[in-house]
Amino acid sequence: MTTPCIITVAITGSLPQKRDNPAVPITAAEQIESTHAAFEAGASLVHLHVRNDDGSPTSSPERFAQVMAGIRQHCPGMVIQFSTGGRSGAGRERGAHLALRPDMGSLATGSVNFPTRVYDNAPDLVAWLAAEMQAHDIKPEVEAFDLSMVFQAAKMAREGRITGPLHVQFVMGIQNAMPADREVLAFYVQTLRRLSPHATWTGAGIGRDQLTLARWSLELGGHCRTGMEDNVRLDRDTLAPSNAALVQQVVQLCEVHGRHAATPAETRALLGLPAGV
Ligand code: MG
């Protein structure tokens, strides 16, 4: 049997995507509803940023708690991953919500240029976020924007600062960072296997590269991320009506590649997470 494909849905980013597509969920009720529809469509992991009702990004733990409670109620077993990045806060504010003990937290292990700014992840902040995740029994998803971040994650795992096995997300297609390039992705995967043989990985493509990365990830044995944080269109001419519609595209792609969308229980087993509540 082939390995099931974990489909991550990143429902809402920290940038003002609402401007580009009014279907991006913003309020807590919209986020819970959108996650539930994506879960029904086949997503088993949700990557979460939260907003104020006016659409501005926030790092409010209260808001994270509210959305997490709704997702736990309506999406049994779904893996909940909080973002510690984006524009949701500065410095240690970015980890204030980890005390809520989501299943996972995103952890960028280095800095990189983004479209209009530096995505700033100084060594002491990375170390602090990793320690917070260990203290709260949260599995990191390492966000790799280039190869150095994979080496850094493997080093932190060797030193016991990340509890293994590693789960790494390779992000491609952000303007001013690593473009979508299949040979580079294949080399990322090869290097991760060499450094950390039991690691799992996901490919995330931004904008028009979203489905391309999903296809390459399926070909190379990885997992897939989709959702309106990264891309708000079904194709060049069509706005995505929902996160669920983007998930459905990936489910179809899985079938083409002889994979199936992982259930929550399969996802937890693949990631070494305890059974869901
Ligand atoms: Mg994010």
mmCIF file of C-alpha atoms and ligand atoms in Angstrom:
data_model
loop_
_atom_site.group_PDB
_atom_site.id
_atom_site.type_symbol
_atom_site.label_atom_id
_atom_site.label_comp_id
_atom_site.label_asym_id
_atom_site.label_seq_id
_atom_site.Cartn_x
_atom_site.Cartn_y
_atom_site.Cartn_z
ATOM 1 C CA MET A 1 0.000 0.000 0.000
ATOM 2 C CA THR A 2 1.264 3.491 -0.754
ATOM 3 C CA THR A 3 1.751 6.052 1.985
ATOM 4 C CA PRO A 4 -1.354 8.155 2.595
ATOM 5 C CA CYS A 5 -0.906 11.852 1.799
ATOM 6 C CA ILE A 6 -1.303 14.314 4.654
ATOM 7 C CA ILE A 7 -3.173 17.301 3.258
ATOM 8 C CA THR A 8 -2.484 20.468 5.225
ATOM 9 C CA VAL A 9 -4.887 23.358 4.790
ATOM 10 C CA ALA A 10 -3.578 26.828 5.595
ATOM 11 C CA ILE A 11 -6.923 28.571 5.789
ATOM 12 C CA THR A 12 -5.965 32.201 6.504
ATOM 13 C CA GLY A 13 -2.609 33.900 6.288
ATOM 14 C CA SER A 14 -1.234 36.948 7.994
ATOM 15 C CA LEU A 15 -1.247 39.091 4.838
ATOM 16 C CA PRO A 16 -4.379 40.929 3.686
ATOM 17 C CA GLN A 17 -5.498 38.198 1.220
ATOM 18 C CA LYS A 18 -9.099 39.213 1.882
ATOM 19 C CA ARG A 19 -8.432 42.067 -0.512
ATOM 20 C CA ASP A 20 -7.767 39.498 -3.239
ATOM 21 C CA ASN A 21 -10.571 37.059 -2.453
ATOM 22 C CA PRO A 22 -13.531 37.852 -0.174
ATOM 23 C CA ALA A 23 -13.925 34.120 0.625
ATOM 24 C CA VAL A 24 -10.814 34.114 2.873
ATOM 25 C CA PRO A 25 -12.136 33.316 6.393
ATOM 26 C CA ILE A 26 -11.473 36.043 8.969
ATOM 27 C CA THR A 27 -13.781 35.834 11.983
ATOM 28 C CA ALA A 28 -13.522 32.904 14.396
ATOM 29 C CA ALA A 29 -16.852 31.526 13.143
ATOM 30 C CA GLU A 30 -15.695 31.793 9.509
ATOM 31 C CA GLN A 31 -12.388 30.095 10.330
ATOM 32 C CA ILE A 32 -14.073 27.206 12.141
ATOM 33 C CA GLU A 33 -16.626 26.762 9.348
ATOM 34 C CA SER A 34 -13.958 26.897 6.648
ATOM 35 C CA THR A 35 -11.733 24.400 8.486
ATOM 36 C CA HIS A 36 -14.672 22.044 8.931
ATOM 37 C CA ALA A 37 -15.491 22.119 5.206
ATOM 38 C CA ALA A 38 -11.819 21.547 4.360
ATOM 39 C CA PHE A 39 -11.712 18.649 6.860
ATOM 40 C CA GLU A 40 -14.769 17.080 5.232
ATOM 41 C CA ALA A 41 -13.060 17.480 1.855
ATOM 42 C CA GLY A 42 -9.946 15.579 3.013
ATOM 43 C CA ALA A 43 -7.618 17.896 4.951
ATOM 44 C CA SER A 44 -6.334 16.364 8.200
ATOM 45 C CA LEU A 45 -4.002 19.147 9.406
ATOM 46 C CA VAL A 46 -4.853 22.836 9.740
ATOM 47 C CA HIS A 47 -2.199 25.580 9.833
ATOM 48 C CA LEU A 48 -3.587 28.542 11.662
ATOM 49 C CA HIS A 49 -3.115 32.290 11.825
ATOM 50 C CA VAL A 50 -5.861 34.327 13.462
ATOM 51 C CA ARG A 51 -7.220 37.803 12.779
ATOM 52 C CA ASN A 52 -9.210 40.463 14.524
ATOM 53 C CA ASP A 53 -12.741 40.863 13.187
ATOM 54 C CA ASP A 54 -11.581 43.872 11.143
ATOM 55 C CA GLY A 55 -9.141 41.566 9.324
ATOM 56 C CA SER A 56 -5.947 42.816 10.957
ATOM 57 C CA PRO A 57 -3.515 40.114 12.113
ATOM 58 C CA THR A 58 -3.333 39.358 15.824
ATOM 59 C CA SER A 59 -1.353 37.058 18.082
ATOM 60 C CA SER A 60 -4.102 37.059 20.730
ATOM 61 C CA PRO A 61 -4.014 33.727 22.611
ATOM 62 C CA GLU A 62 -7.720 34.200 23.388
ATOM 63 C CA ARG A 63 -8.527 34.212 19.709
ATOM 64 C CA PHE A 64 -6.364 31.160 19.068
ATOM 65 C CA ALA A 65 -8.109 29.373 21.949
ATOM 66 C CA GLN A 66 -11.542 30.196 20.570
ATOM 67 C CA VAL A 67 -10.742 28.895 17.080
ATOM 68 C CA MET A 68 -8.963 25.793 18.427
ATOM 69 C CA ALA A 69 -11.957 24.880 20.591
ATOM 70 C CA GLY A 70 -14.301 25.141 17.601
ATOM 71 C CA ILE A 71 -12.035 23.027 15.404
ATOM 72 C CA ARG A 72 -11.643 20.374 18.127
ATOM 73 C CA GLN A 73 -15.424 20.229 18.453
ATOM 74 C CA HIS A 74 -16.257 20.009 14.755
ATOM 75 C CA CYS A 75 -13.212 18.214 13.289
ATOM 76 C CA PRO A 76 -12.444 15.221 15.526
ATOM 77 C CA GLY A 77 -8.802 14.184 15.426
ATOM 78 C CA MET A 78 -7.693 16.926 13.042
ATOM 79 C CA VAL A 79 -4.120 18.022 13.756
ATOM 80 C CA ILE A 80 -4.007 21.684 14.805
ATOM 81 C CA GLN A 81 -0.862 23.618 14.024
ATOM 82 C CA PHE A 82 -0.376 27.206 15.200
ATOM 83 C CA SER A 83 1.786 29.532 13.160
ATOM 84 C CA THR A 84 4.604 31.214 15.053
ATOM 85 C CA GLY A 85 5.504 33.326 12.052
ATOM 86 C CA GLY A 86 3.899 35.778 9.728
ATOM 87 C CA ARG A 87 2.947 39.211 10.927
ATOM 88 C CA SER A 88 1.049 38.038 13.946
ATOM 89 C CA GLY A 89 3.529 39.546 16.377
ATOM 90 C CA ALA A 90 7.110 40.445 17.068
ATOM 91 C CA GLY A 91 9.716 38.502 19.025
ATOM 92 C CA ARG A 92 8.421 36.267 21.774
ATOM 93 C CA GLU A 93 4.868 37.511 21.203
ATOM 94 C CA ARG A 94 4.971 35.022 18.314
ATOM 95 C CA GLY A 95 4.993 32.124 20.786
ATOM 96 C CA ALA A 96 2.603 33.394 23.474
ATOM 97 C CA HIS A 97 -0.150 31.057 22.212
ATOM 98 C CA LEU A 98 1.987 27.902 22.542
ATOM 99 C CA ALA A 99 0.893 27.556 26.169
ATOM 100 C CA LEU A 100 -2.478 26.484 24.715
ATOM 101 C CA ARG A 101 -0.751 23.249 23.613
ATOM 102 C CA PRO A 102 -1.801 22.814 19.985
ATOM 103 C CA ASP A 103 -0.598 19.546 18.389
ATOM 104 C CA MET A 104 2.036 21.353 16.323
ATOM 105 C CA GLY A 105 3.685 24.726 15.865
ATOM 106 C CA SER A 106 5.489 26.080 12.828
ATOM 107 C CA LEU A 107 9.190 26.759 13.407
ATOM 108 C CA ALA A 108 11.320 28.606 10.852
ATOM 109 C CA THR A 109 14.949 27.771 11.610
ATOM 110 C CA GLY A 110 16.479 30.747 9.798
ATOM 111 C CA SER A 111 15.767 34.111 8.185
ATOM 112 C CA VAL A 112 14.857 34.862 4.577
ATOM 113 C CA ASN A 113 13.688 37.711 2.362
ATOM 114 C CA PHE A 114 9.931 37.912 1.742
ATOM 115 C CA PRO A 115 8.220 40.095 -0.906
ATOM 116 C CA THR A 116 8.536 43.368 1.027
ATOM 117 C CA ARG A 117 10.475 42.575 4.202
ATOM 118 C CA VAL A 118 12.888 40.279 5.979
ATOM 119 C CA TYR A 119 11.286 37.270 7.662
ATOM 120 C CA ASP A 120 13.387 37.671 10.734
ATOM 121 C CA ASN A 121 14.172 34.524 12.763
ATOM 122 C CA ALA A 122 17.198 35.309 14.888
ATOM 123 C CA PRO A 123 18.996 32.352 16.517
ATOM 124 C CA ASP A 124 17.878 33.226 20.058
ATOM 125 C CA LEU A 125 14.219 33.472 19.002
ATOM 126 C CA VAL A 126 14.397 30.135 17.148
ATOM 127 C CA ALA A 127 15.958 28.526 20.231
ATOM 128 C CA TRP A 128 13.296 30.011 22.509
ATOM 129 C CA LEU A 129 10.376 28.919 20.285
ATOM 130 C CA ALA A 130 11.819 25.383 20.057
ATOM 131 C CA ALA A 131 12.206 25.243 23.844
ATOM 132 C CA GLU A 132 8.621 26.439 24.335
ATOM 133 C CA MET A 133 7.393 23.714 21.995
ATOM 134 C CA GLN A 134 9.333 21.068 23.925
ATOM 135 C CA ALA A 135 8.005 22.396 27.235
ATOM 136 C CA HIS A 136 4.419 22.140 25.993
ATOM 137 C CA ASP A 137 4.840 18.823 24.131
ATOM 138 C CA ILE A 138 4.212 20.428 20.728
ATOM 139 C CA LYS A 139 5.703 18.910 17.579
ATOM 140 C CA PRO A 140 7.427 21.524 15.411
ATOM 141 C CA GLU A 141 6.895 21.723 11.684
ATOM 142 C CA VAL A 142 10.208 23.063 10.449
ATOM 143 C CA GLU A 143 9.651 25.706 7.774
ATOM 144 C CA ALA A 144 12.526 25.414 5.307
ATOM 145 C CA PHE A 145 12.903 28.357 2.943
ATOM 146 C CA ASP A 146 16.385 27.221 1.922
ATOM 147 C CA LEU A 147 18.774 24.336 2.541
ATOM 148 C CA SER A 148 20.573 25.896 5.521
ATOM 149 C CA MET A 149 17.331 25.670 7.496
ATOM 150 C CA VAL A 150 17.234 21.887 6.984
ATOM 151 C CA PHE A 151 20.780 21.569 8.335
ATOM 152 C CA GLN A 152 19.896 23.797 11.285
ATOM 153 C CA ALA A 153 16.829 21.667 12.101
ATOM 154 C CA ALA A 154 18.851 18.438 11.908
ATOM 155 C CA LYS A 155 21.483 19.971 14.197
ATOM 156 C CA MET A 156 18.818 21.025 16.709
ATOM 157 C CA ALA A 157 17.381 17.486 16.625
ATOM 158 C CA ARG A 158 20.856 15.985 17.248
ATOM 159 C CA GLU A 159 21.334 18.340 20.182
ATOM 160 C CA GLY A 160 17.963 17.335 21.635
ATOM 161 C CA ARG A 161 16.429 20.783 21.116
ATOM 162 C CA ILE A 162 13.805 19.387 18.722
ATOM 163 C CA THR A 163 12.195 16.084 19.649
ATOM 164 C CA GLY A 164 12.286 13.819 16.598
ATOM 165 C CA PRO A 165 11.395 12.573 14.106
ATOM 166 C CA LEU A 166 11.577 15.825 12.161
ATOM 167 C CA HIS A 167 8.718 17.073 10.042
ATOM 168 C CA VAL A 168 9.878 19.625 7.487
ATOM 169 C CA GLN A 169 7.909 21.808 5.094
ATOM 170 C CA PHE A 170 9.740 22.988 1.978
ATOM 171 C CA VAL A 171 8.349 26.353 0.892
ATOM 172 C CA MET A 172 8.834 27.485 -2.692
ATOM 173 C CA GLY A 173 7.550 30.350 -4.794
ATOM 174 C CA ILE A 174 7.689 33.281 -2.363
ATOM 175 C CA GLN A 175 8.928 36.351 -4.185
ATOM 176 C CA ASN A 176 12.596 37.117 -3.294
ATOM 177 C CA ALA A 177 13.033 33.644 -1.704
ATOM 178 C CA MET A 178 13.507 30.176 -3.274
ATOM 179 C CA PRO A 179 11.471 29.815 -6.484
ATOM 180 C CA ALA A 180 9.624 26.607 -7.371
ATOM 181 C CA ASP A 181 12.335 24.384 -8.827
ATOM 182 C CA ARG A 182 11.907 20.631 -9.065
ATOM 183 C CA GLU A 183 15.603 19.769 -9.017
ATOM 184 C CA VAL A 184 16.103 21.826 -5.869
ATOM 185 C CA LEU A 185 13.103 20.160 -4.247
ATOM 186 C CA ALA A 186 14.495 16.723 -5.102
ATOM 187 C CA PHE A 187 17.848 17.751 -3.576
ATOM 188 C CA TYR A 188 16.103 19.066 -0.442
ATOM 189 C CA VAL A 189 14.388 15.683 -0.070
ATOM 190 C CA GLN A 190 17.611 13.753 -0.689
ATOM 191 C CA THR A 191 19.476 15.885 1.864
ATOM 192 C CA LEU A 192 16.736 15.554 4.485
ATOM 193 C CA ARG A 193 16.790 11.747 4.056
ATOM 194 C CA ARG A 194 20.580 11.744 4.494
ATOM 195 C CA LEU A 195 20.551 13.922 7.613
ATOM 196 C CA SER A 196 17.376 12.555 9.182
ATOM 197 C CA PRO A 197 16.265 9.199 7.681
ATOM 198 C CA HIS A 198 12.960 9.056 9.570
ATOM 199 C CA ALA A 199 11.834 12.588 8.756
ATOM 200 C CA THR A 200 8.565 13.337 6.984
ATOM 201 C CA TRP A 201 8.074 16.309 4.681
ATOM 202 C CA THR A 202 5.504 18.487 2.939
ATOM 203 C CA GLY A 203 5.826 20.712 -0.129
ATOM 204 C CA ALA A 204 4.181 24.133 -0.073
ATOM 205 C CA GLY A 205 3.941 26.238 -3.235
ATOM 206 C CA ILE A 206 2.897 29.861 -3.101
ATOM 207 C CA GLY A 207 0.476 31.475 -5.560
ATOM 208 C CA ARG A 208 0.476 29.887 -8.987
ATOM 209 C CA ASP A 209 3.010 27.298 -7.767
ATOM 210 C CA GLN A 210 0.603 25.708 -5.280
ATOM 211 C CA LEU A 211 -0.598 22.802 -7.433
ATOM 212 C CA THR A 212 2.821 22.380 -9.028
ATOM 213 C CA LEU A 213 4.367 21.743 -5.610
ATOM 214 C CA ALA A 214 1.512 19.374 -4.720
ATOM 215 C CA ARG A 215 2.208 17.356 -7.880
ATOM 216 C CA TRP A 216 5.966 17.254 -7.293
ATOM 217 C CA SER A 217 5.459 16.295 -3.634
ATOM 218 C CA LEU A 218 3.210 13.396 -4.625
ATOM 219 C CA GLU A 219 5.767 12.248 -7.214
ATOM 220 C CA LEU A 220 8.596 12.386 -4.656
ATOM 221 C CA GLY A 221 6.680 10.668 -1.831
ATOM 222 C CA GLY A 222 5.919 13.708 0.304
ATOM 223 C CA HIS A 223 2.833 15.378 1.683
ATOM 224 C CA CYS A 224 0.913 18.418 0.412
ATOM 225 C CA ARG A 225 -0.168 21.826 1.655
ATOM 226 C CA THR A 226 -2.882 23.938 0.100
ATOM 227 C CA GLY A 227 -5.212 26.718 1.231
ATOM 228 C CA MET A 228 -5.939 30.401 0.932
ATOM 229 C CA GLU A 229 -2.979 31.555 2.995
ATOM 230 C CA ASP A 230 -0.765 30.629 0.050
ATOM 231 C CA ASN A 231 -3.026 31.012 -2.980
ATOM 232 C CA VAL A 232 -6.548 32.332 -3.509
ATOM 233 C CA ARG A 233 -7.216 31.004 -7.046
ATOM 234 C CA LEU A 234 -8.343 27.658 -8.482
ATOM 235 C CA ASP A 235 -6.632 28.620 -11.737
ATOM 236 C CA ARG A 236 -5.515 31.749 -13.536
ATOM 237 C CA ASP A 237 -9.084 32.849 -14.282
ATOM 238 C CA THR A 238 -11.035 31.566 -11.264
ATOM 239 C CA LEU A 239 -11.031 32.673 -7.636
ATOM 240 C CA ALA A 240 -11.259 29.779 -5.182
ATOM 241 C CA PRO A 241 -14.733 29.807 -3.615
ATOM 242 C CA SER A 242 -13.429 28.162 -0.432
ATOM 243 C CA ASN A 243 -10.525 26.392 1.225
ATOM 244 C CA ALA A 244 -12.447 23.141 0.678
ATOM 245 C CA ALA A 245 -12.327 23.679 -3.092
ATOM 246 C CA LEU A 246 -8.524 23.927 -2.939
ATOM 247 C CA VAL A 247 -8.385 20.754 -0.826
ATOM 248 C CA GLN A 248 -10.562 18.957 -3.387
ATOM 249 C CA GLN A 249 -8.033 19.805 -6.112
ATOM 250 C CA VAL A 250 -5.286 18.094 -4.095
ATOM 251 C CA VAL A 251 -7.489 15.078 -3.284
ATOM 252 C CA GLN A 252 -7.998 14.578 -7.030
ATOM 253 C CA LEU A 253 -4.274 14.908 -7.623
ATOM 254 C CA CYS A 254 -3.647 12.258 -4.950
ATOM 255 C CA GLU A 255 -5.908 9.835 -6.823
ATOM 256 C CA VAL A 256 -3.970 10.431 -10.036
ATOM 257 C CA HIS A 257 -0.790 9.472 -8.166
ATOM 258 C CA GLY A 258 -2.273 6.392 -6.494
ATOM 259 C CA ARG A 259 -2.295 8.026 -3.043
ATOM 260 C CA HIS A 260 -5.239 8.799 -0.793
ATOM 261 C CA ALA A 261 -5.835 11.677 1.580
ATOM 262 C CA ALA A 262 -4.685 10.576 5.034
ATOM 263 C CA THR A 263 -7.352 10.290 7.710
ATOM 264 C CA PRO A 264 -6.705 12.075 11.009
ATOM 265 C CA ALA A 265 -5.629 8.750 12.581
ATOM 266 C CA GLU A 266 -3.237 8.014 9.685
ATOM 267 C CA THR A 267 -1.863 11.555 9.895
ATOM 268 C CA ARG A 268 -1.196 11.224 13.618
ATOM 269 C CA ALA A 269 0.522 7.876 13.083
ATOM 270 C CA LEU A 270 2.703 9.265 10.255
ATOM 271 C CA LEU A 271 3.740 12.279 12.362
ATOM 272 C CA GLY A 272 4.195 10.321 15.593
ATOM 273 C CA LEU A 273 1.472 12.318 17.349
ATOM 274 C CA PRO A 274 -0.807 10.894 20.044
ATOM 275 C CA ALA A 275 -4.351 9.909 19.094
ATOM 276 C CA GLY A 276 -6.677 12.872 18.747
ATOM 277 C CA VAL A 277 -9.233 13.936 21.277
HETATM 278 MG MG MG B 1 1.639 30.667 7.850
#
